[in-house]
Amino acid sequence: MGANELSALLWRERELLELLVFKLEEEQLLLQGGKSRWLQHATREVEQVLALVREAGLGRSVEVAALATEWGSTQDATLRELAASAPSGPWAEILGAHLKAMADLTTQIKQLRDVNEQFIRAASRSTQETLAGLSPDVKTYDARGTTDVDATAARLFDRNL
């Protein structure tokens, strides 16, 4: 194994991170559109891509450790440290470009995750408020034995949660 194999693994990991960005954007569109019917499918797809990203990260770690030993660095070197210890030639620039692209994708993923979490919290809060409005208020009886609550009062439901 060598630098070429590591570069191929990094390309694969970048593709998976881009797929994760896509899946998170897809999830966000479902949340914005109120399409909660498909949300569990989108969430499952995000989890599947995350599992693939974890596997790719493990493979990258093994490959970085092997290449770091070959290049005279410590076995627990990070990708940044490996790029810094690369022999003269294009590998420092190639590994640095991979690192930058992966950092940019990670930033996008974090932003999408945060926005999606806000949508989910807002939907949950709205659902809780709706459910709280459905339960009848506890009232006391008056002198005639009736309450002052009209049992036939109309209720409004927001169908676009």
PDB file of C-alpha atoms in Angstrom:
ATOM      1  CA  MET A   1       0.000   0.000   0.000  1.00  0.00           C
ATOM      2  CA  GLY A   2       1.159   3.488  -0.637  1.00  0.00           C
ATOM      3  CA  ALA A   3       0.235   7.060  -1.388  1.00  0.00           C
ATOM      4  CA  ASN A   4      -1.789   6.140  -4.482  1.00  0.00           C
ATOM      5  CA  GLU A   5      -4.006   3.809  -2.469  1.00  0.00           C
ATOM      6  CA  LEU A   6      -4.437   6.443   0.248  1.00  0.00           C
ATOM      7  CA  SER A   7      -5.413   9.014  -2.349  1.00  0.00           C
ATOM      8  CA  ALA A   8      -8.001   6.608  -3.789  1.00  0.00           C
ATOM      9  CA  LEU A   9      -9.423   6.035  -0.293  1.00  0.00           C
ATOM     10  CA  LEU A  10      -9.575   9.779   0.294  1.00  0.00           C
ATOM     11  CA  TRP A  11     -11.463  10.252  -2.990  1.00  0.00           C
ATOM     12  CA  ARG A  12     -13.941   7.592  -1.887  1.00  0.00           C
ATOM     13  CA  GLU A  13     -14.370   9.247   1.487  1.00  0.00           C
ATOM     14  CA  ARG A  14     -14.938  12.619  -0.187  1.00  0.00           C
ATOM     15  CA  GLU A  15     -17.607  11.073  -2.422  1.00  0.00           C
ATOM     16  CA  LEU A  16     -19.316   9.648   0.643  1.00  0.00           C
ATOM     17  CA  LEU A  17     -19.203  13.025   2.387  1.00  0.00           C
ATOM     18  CA  GLU A  18     -20.756  14.640  -0.699  1.00  0.00           C
ATOM     19  CA  LEU A  19     -23.460  11.962  -0.665  1.00  0.00           C
ATOM     20  CA  LEU A  20     -24.063  12.765   3.003  1.00  0.00           C
ATOM     21  CA  VAL A  21     -24.458  16.459   2.145  1.00  0.00           C
ATOM     22  CA  PHE A  22     -26.999  15.466  -0.504  1.00  0.00           C
ATOM     23  CA  LYS A  23     -28.938  13.236   1.889  1.00  0.00           C
ATOM     24  CA  LEU A  24     -29.015  15.951   4.563  1.00  0.00           C
ATOM     25  CA  GLU A  25     -30.252  18.491   2.014  1.00  0.00           C
ATOM     26  CA  GLU A  26     -32.897  15.988   0.926  1.00  0.00           C
ATOM     27  CA  GLU A  27     -33.947  15.575   4.554  1.00  0.00           C
ATOM     28  CA  GLN A  28     -34.084  19.351   4.926  1.00  0.00           C
ATOM     29  CA  LEU A  29     -36.365  19.680   1.894  1.00  0.00           C
ATOM     30  CA  LEU A  30     -38.722  17.108   3.388  1.00  0.00           C
ATOM     31  CA  LEU A  31     -38.755  18.988   6.684  1.00  0.00           C
ATOM     32  CA  GLN A  32     -39.382  22.327   4.966  1.00  0.00           C
ATOM     33  CA  GLY A  33     -42.144  20.871   2.844  1.00  0.00           C
ATOM     34  CA  GLY A  34     -43.844  19.199   5.778  1.00  0.00           C
ATOM     35  CA  LYS A  35     -43.479  15.776   4.161  1.00  0.00           C
ATOM     36  CA  SER A  36     -43.085  13.872   7.411  1.00  0.00           C
ATOM     37  CA  ARG A  37     -44.320  10.701   5.703  1.00  0.00           C
ATOM     38  CA  TRP A  38     -40.918  10.240   4.022  1.00  0.00           C
ATOM     39  CA  LEU A  39     -38.762  11.572   6.831  1.00  0.00           C
ATOM     40  CA  GLN A  40     -37.995   8.163   8.343  1.00  0.00           C
ATOM     41  CA  HIS A  41     -36.717   6.939   4.962  1.00  0.00           C
ATOM     42  CA  ALA A  42     -34.482   9.978   4.562  1.00  0.00           C
ATOM     43  CA  THR A  43     -33.166   9.592   8.095  1.00  0.00           C
ATOM     44  CA  ARG A  44     -32.413   5.908   7.493  1.00  0.00           C
ATOM     45  CA  GLU A  45     -30.503   6.824   4.323  1.00  0.00           C
ATOM     46  CA  VAL A  46     -28.476   9.418   6.254  1.00  0.00           C
ATOM     47  CA  GLU A  47     -27.618   6.768   8.856  1.00  0.00           C
ATOM     48  CA  GLN A  48     -26.577   4.316   6.126  1.00  0.00           C
ATOM     49  CA  VAL A  49     -24.248   6.873   4.550  1.00  0.00           C
ATOM     50  CA  LEU A  50     -22.838   7.723   7.994  1.00  0.00           C
ATOM     51  CA  ALA A  51     -22.001   4.040   8.509  1.00  0.00           C
ATOM     52  CA  LEU A  52     -20.168   4.008   5.169  1.00  0.00           C
ATOM     53  CA  VAL A  53     -18.287   7.188   6.130  1.00  0.00           C
ATOM     54  CA  ARG A  54     -17.211   5.550   9.404  1.00  0.00           C
ATOM     55  CA  GLU A  55     -15.922   2.503   7.541  1.00  0.00           C
ATOM     56  CA  ALA A  56     -14.056   4.692   5.060  1.00  0.00           C
ATOM     57  CA  GLY A  57     -12.545   6.667   7.945  1.00  0.00           C
ATOM     58  CA  LEU A  58     -11.299   3.472   9.542  1.00  0.00           C
ATOM     59  CA  GLY A  59      -9.720   2.375   6.263  1.00  0.00           C
ATOM     60  CA  ARG A  60      -8.127   5.798   5.896  1.00  0.00           C
ATOM     61  CA  SER A  61      -6.689   5.599   9.412  1.00  0.00           C
ATOM     62  CA  VAL A  62      -5.076   2.252   8.682  1.00  0.00           C
ATOM     63  CA  GLU A  63      -3.649   3.512   5.404  1.00  0.00           C
ATOM     64  CA  VAL A  64      -2.380   6.756   6.951  1.00  0.00           C
ATOM     65  CA  ALA A  65      -0.621   4.782   9.704  1.00  0.00           C
ATOM     66  CA  ALA A  66       1.087   2.525   7.150  1.00  0.00           C
ATOM     67  CA  LEU A  67       2.150   5.411   4.939  1.00  0.00           C
ATOM     68  CA  ALA A  68       3.313   7.479   7.913  1.00  0.00           C
ATOM     69  CA  THR A  69       5.656   4.672   8.931  1.00  0.00           C
ATOM     70  CA  GLU A  70       6.934   4.469   5.359  1.00  0.00           C
ATOM     71  CA  TRP A  71       7.544   8.228   5.258  1.00  0.00           C
ATOM     72  CA  GLY A  72       9.278   8.297   8.635  1.00  0.00           C
ATOM     73  CA  SER A  73       6.485   9.796  10.711  1.00  0.00           C
ATOM     74  CA  THR A  74       4.734   8.370  13.758  1.00  0.00           C
ATOM     75  CA  GLN A  75       2.092   5.703  13.271  1.00  0.00           C
ATOM     76  CA  ASP A  76      -0.599   7.831  14.895  1.00  0.00           C
ATOM     77  CA  ALA A  77       0.018  10.754  12.533  1.00  0.00           C
ATOM     78  CA  THR A  78      -2.989  12.677  11.291  1.00  0.00           C
ATOM     79  CA  LEU A  79      -3.615  13.377   7.638  1.00  0.00           C
ATOM     80  CA  ARG A  80      -2.358  16.928   8.171  1.00  0.00           C
ATOM     81  CA  GLU A  81       0.867  15.649   9.754  1.00  0.00           C
ATOM     82  CA  LEU A  82       1.268  13.110   6.970  1.00  0.00           C
ATOM     83  CA  ALA A  83       0.950  15.853   4.344  1.00  0.00           C
ATOM     84  CA  ALA A  84       3.568  17.872   6.204  1.00  0.00           C
ATOM     85  CA  SER A  85       5.972  14.918   6.321  1.00  0.00           C
ATOM     86  CA  ALA A  86       5.446  13.948   2.669  1.00  0.00           C
ATOM     87  CA  PRO A  87       8.597  13.538   0.590  1.00  0.00           C
ATOM     88  CA  SER A  88       9.363  16.137  -2.028  1.00  0.00           C
ATOM     89  CA  GLY A  89       6.991  15.934  -4.926  1.00  0.00           C
ATOM     90  CA  PRO A  90       3.254  16.367  -5.412  1.00  0.00           C
ATOM     91  CA  TRP A  91       2.024  14.341  -2.439  1.00  0.00           C
ATOM     92  CA  ALA A  92       2.037  17.166   0.090  1.00  0.00           C
ATOM     93  CA  GLU A  93      -0.145  19.255  -2.212  1.00  0.00           C
ATOM     94  CA  ILE A  94      -2.444  16.333  -3.098  1.00  0.00           C
ATOM     95  CA  LEU A  95      -2.979  15.333   0.535  1.00  0.00           C
ATOM     96  CA  GLY A  96      -3.467  18.980   1.499  1.00  0.00           C
ATOM     97  CA  ALA A  97      -6.135  19.365  -1.208  1.00  0.00           C
ATOM     98  CA  HIS A  98      -7.928  16.259   0.069  1.00  0.00           C
ATOM     99  CA  LEU A  99      -7.756  17.593   3.609  1.00  0.00           C
ATOM    100  CA  LYS A 100      -9.162  20.998   2.621  1.00  0.00           C
ATOM    101  CA  ALA A 101     -12.000  19.472   0.590  1.00  0.00           C
ATOM    102  CA  MET A 102     -12.929  17.139   3.433  1.00  0.00           C
ATOM    103  CA  ALA A 103     -12.863  19.994   5.944  1.00  0.00           C
ATOM    104  CA  ASP A 104     -15.160  22.059   3.700  1.00  0.00           C
ATOM    105  CA  LEU A 105     -17.572  19.143   3.350  1.00  0.00           C
ATOM    106  CA  THR A 106     -17.524  18.591   7.103  1.00  0.00           C
ATOM    107  CA  THR A 107     -18.440  22.254   7.644  1.00  0.00           C
ATOM    108  CA  GLN A 108     -21.367  21.925   5.226  1.00  0.00           C
ATOM    109  CA  ILE A 109     -22.516  18.758   6.985  1.00  0.00           C
ATOM    110  CA  LYS A 110     -22.422  20.458  10.377  1.00  0.00           C
ATOM    111  CA  GLN A 111     -24.451  23.415   9.099  1.00  0.00           C
ATOM    112  CA  LEU A 112     -27.062  21.174   7.485  1.00  0.00           C
ATOM    113  CA  ARG A 113     -27.283  19.040  10.611  1.00  0.00           C
ATOM    114  CA  ASP A 114     -27.860  22.125  12.768  1.00  0.00           C
ATOM    115  CA  VAL A 115     -30.566  23.516  10.466  1.00  0.00           C
ATOM    116  CA  ASN A 116     -32.322  20.138  10.263  1.00  0.00           C
ATOM    117  CA  GLU A 117     -32.220  19.857  14.040  1.00  0.00           C
ATOM    118  CA  GLN A 118     -33.883  23.276  14.329  1.00  0.00           C
ATOM    119  CA  PHE A 119     -36.638  22.183  11.936  1.00  0.00           C
ATOM    120  CA  ILE A 120     -37.213  18.999  13.917  1.00  0.00           C
ATOM    121  CA  ARG A 121     -37.326  20.877  17.231  1.00  0.00           C
ATOM    122  CA  ALA A 122     -39.815  23.389  15.794  1.00  0.00           C
ATOM    123  CA  ALA A 123     -42.018  20.592  14.449  1.00  0.00           C
ATOM    124  CA  SER A 124     -41.873  18.791  17.780  1.00  0.00           C
ATOM    125  CA  ARG A 125     -42.750  21.965  19.674  1.00  0.00           C
ATOM    126  CA  SER A 126     -45.650  22.647  17.302  1.00  0.00           C
ATOM    127  CA  THR A 127     -46.948  19.107  17.722  1.00  0.00           C
ATOM    128  CA  GLN A 128     -46.746  19.365  21.510  1.00  0.00           C
ATOM    129  CA  GLU A 129     -48.616  22.686  21.461  1.00  0.00           C
ATOM    130  CA  THR A 130     -51.308  21.210  19.228  1.00  0.00           C
ATOM    131  CA  LEU A 131     -51.716  18.189  21.472  1.00  0.00           C
ATOM    132  CA  ALA A 132     -51.832  20.385  24.551  1.00  0.00           C
ATOM    133  CA  GLY A 133     -54.639  22.398  22.948  1.00  0.00           C
ATOM    134  CA  LEU A 134     -56.680  19.256  22.342  1.00  0.00           C
ATOM    135  CA  SER A 135     -56.952  18.185  25.957  1.00  0.00           C
ATOM    136  CA  PRO A 136     -59.937  19.786  27.640  1.00  0.00           C
ATOM    137  CA  ASP A 137     -59.233  22.208  30.414  1.00  0.00           C
ATOM    138  CA  VAL A 138     -60.342  21.076  33.819  1.00  0.00           C
ATOM    139  CA  LYS A 139     -63.206  23.278  34.931  1.00  0.00           C
ATOM    140  CA  THR A 140     -65.325  23.285  38.037  1.00  0.00           C
ATOM    141  CA  TYR A 141     -69.082  22.971  38.124  1.00  0.00           C
ATOM    142  CA  ASP A 142     -71.326  25.950  38.755  1.00  0.00           C
ATOM    143  CA  ALA A 143     -74.505  26.066  40.859  1.00  0.00           C
ATOM    144  CA  ARG A 144     -76.553  24.490  38.033  1.00  0.00           C
ATOM    145  CA  GLY A 145     -74.179  21.494  37.768  1.00  0.00           C
ATOM    146  CA  THR A 146     -72.661  22.524  34.445  1.00  0.00           C
ATOM    147  CA  THR A 147     -69.265  23.874  33.431  1.00  0.00           C
ATOM    148  CA  ASP A 148     -68.634  27.077  31.560  1.00  0.00           C
ATOM    149  CA  VAL A 149     -66.873  25.203  28.730  1.00  0.00           C
ATOM    150  CA  ASP A 150     -68.783  24.634  25.510  1.00  0.00           C
ATOM    151  CA  ALA A 151     -68.178  20.963  24.640  1.00  0.00           C
ATOM    152  CA  THR A 152     -68.997  21.547  20.980  1.00  0.00           C
ATOM    153  CA  ALA A 153     -66.362  24.218  20.392  1.00  0.00           C
ATOM    154  CA  ALA A 154     -64.630  23.928  17.031  1.00  0.00           C
ATOM    155  CA  ARG A 155     -60.982  23.004  16.842  1.00  0.00           C
ATOM    156  CA  LEU A 156     -58.488  24.114  14.186  1.00  0.00           C
ATOM    157  CA  PHE A 157     -55.715  21.803  13.043  1.00  0.00           C
ATOM    158  CA  ASP A 158     -52.617  22.786  11.142  1.00  0.00           C
ATOM    159  CA  ARG A 159     -52.202  20.003   8.585  1.00  0.00           C
ATOM    160  CA  ASN A 160     -48.813  21.355   7.433  1.00  0.00           C
ATOM    161  CA  LEU A 161     -46.545  20.400  10.317  1.00  0.00           C
TER     162      LEU A 161
END
